[in-house]
Amino acid sequence: MKALDELKTRLLEVSDLNSSTALLRWDQQTYMPRGGAAARGRQMATLSRLAHEKFTDAAVGRLLDRAERETASLPPDSDGAALVRVTRRLYERSVRIPASLVSEFDEHNAATYQAWTVAQPANDFATMRPLLEKTLELSRRKANCFPGYESIADPLIDMDDHGMKASSVRELFSALRARLVPLVHAITSRPPADDSCLRQHAPAAEQLAFGAQVIKAFGFDSERGRLDLTPHPFTTRFSLGDVRITTRVREDVLTGSLFVTLHECGHALYEQGIRGELEGTPLAAVASFGVDESQSRLWENLVGRSRGFWEHFYPKLQQAFPKQLGEVELDTFYRAINRVERSLCRGHADEVTYNLHILLRFGLELDLLEGRLAVKDLPHAWRERFEADLGIPVPDDRLGVLQDVHWYSGPIGGVFQGYTLGNVMSAQFHAAALAAHPEIPGQIAKGEFGTLRGWLRDNLYQHGARFTAAELIRRATGKDMSSEPYLDYLWRKYQPLYRLEERGRYATGNGPLKAQPAS
Ligand code: ZN
């Protein structure tokens, strides 16, 4: 396996350069003094360029040719065959996009992001319109580096969620929308949950200490990771032995850092669980954006917002915050953390309404890319569809089309679908783990997470990027990806919380939310 070994040596150098860039970025977003900004941007750009040059070198292409012949007789799911297959895909992607387009897009993104930080709070779409028109043009050019697609969005979606296409995502999402819209309507027709127990002052130190206690119980390995503070939380990895998570704190909300910490911990458990032999190769990575997000959502929502979890942890939370929660019943707290409401902001949306925010963005992206919608008509289209799906009017562009950073810091298309794919997969993985180990809910109610984490490690985490998302799901759950486990999970959880009528379970509706008759 001479070529394979040579290839690994080269890939290790690329990995070292990329990890060094990641370390510089982590520092930039946590501890770097403001004065370091300009030099840090340059340092990161230099390392990224070196890594890109090293990876796209024609010698890598020749090594891949030889390694493909060497590994031809290996089983397709062996490490060697998977390494060559995944590296070939990433290599072809990197060499097909011209360096000139990459740097033009990078420069445009930096300028657009700067403009957005001013235009967003000022509700100024007019300034952003020409920039966004350019982003759309660049996104199309990027997609057109990969001819032969069915939808122009396909190559962009494939970059983050390899194996998915606009048509498959659209089909999944329309099935989801048909059931989510009536569910949101049924829940919001009921009296809202009282969440005043959460809206109390809680000191940062106590919040962080409680979060640290929970992630330790989840199995976050602090010998191979750290938790730090940042304004915009993220998870990063410098090696399989150094996976860092970050969180933020709001002292005016009692759970102002907890769920963010649990979310990032979910990402970290995945990366800490990747098999050590894959270190330094493109296989030491998450399988896709959707699979990555499925793990943050699983630990944050399916575990961290479950009744059983709080049977164990609520008395501890009360001990940490006796003034705030001493008199508050567990059920009141449980209802508060699972309050469902129609709201304008994706980032603060609850589990039930969240996906409608994503479906709206995904639909608009497709219309823009496929030429059915012009950027100038985007604010109007946003308002119209938002009101149809979420049932409330959008007062301005600040909370509408200017809300999220994504379109103003990267391409249009290819990212948003991953959040909902993650939610859908999270329930499918969770259901499969519980089918294999029916004792898991009882263990969670005792604060024990080892069986669940072990199942996830064996079926998902250890494999890194060896399989596509679709293959992983099939291997782990025995079925293709489906929205049914997710819809089932939502119904089982929210039906008793909001005393919904059983006949509403399979209600479907594609019409506007506000036009549904009140039950
Ligand atoms: Zn996440």
mmCIF file of N, CA, C and O and ligand atoms in Angstrom, residues 263 267 293 296, ligand 1:
data_model
loop_
_atom_site.group_PDB
_atom_site.id
_atom_site.type_symbol
_atom_site.label_atom_id
_atom_site.label_comp_id
_atom_site.label_asym_id
_atom_site.label_seq_id
_atom_site.Cartn_x
_atom_site.Cartn_y
_atom_site.Cartn_z
ATOM 1 N N HIS A 263 -26.121 21.898 23.420
ATOM 2 C CA HIS A 263 -26.073 21.797 21.957
ATOM 3 C C HIS A 263 -24.628 21.581 21.490
ATOM 4 O O HIS A 263 -24.343 20.625 20.749
ATOM 5 N N HIS A 267 -22.280 18.269 19.572
ATOM 6 C CA HIS A 267 -21.299 18.276 18.479
ATOM 7 C C HIS A 267 -19.981 17.646 18.955
ATOM 8 O O HIS A 267 -19.348 16.876 18.234
ATOM 9 N N GLU A 293 -25.528 18.193 12.989
ATOM 10 C CA GLU A 293 -26.589 18.918 13.676
ATOM 11 C C GLU A 293 -27.555 17.939 14.361
ATOM 12 O O GLU A 293 -28.159 18.281 15.376
ATOM 13 N N SER A 296 -26.155 17.561 17.908
ATOM 14 C CA SER A 296 -26.349 18.686 18.814
ATOM 15 C C SER A 296 -27.808 18.761 19.248
ATOM 16 O O SER A 296 -28.126 18.986 20.417
HETATM 17 ZN ZN ZN B 1 -25.094 23.208 15.875
#
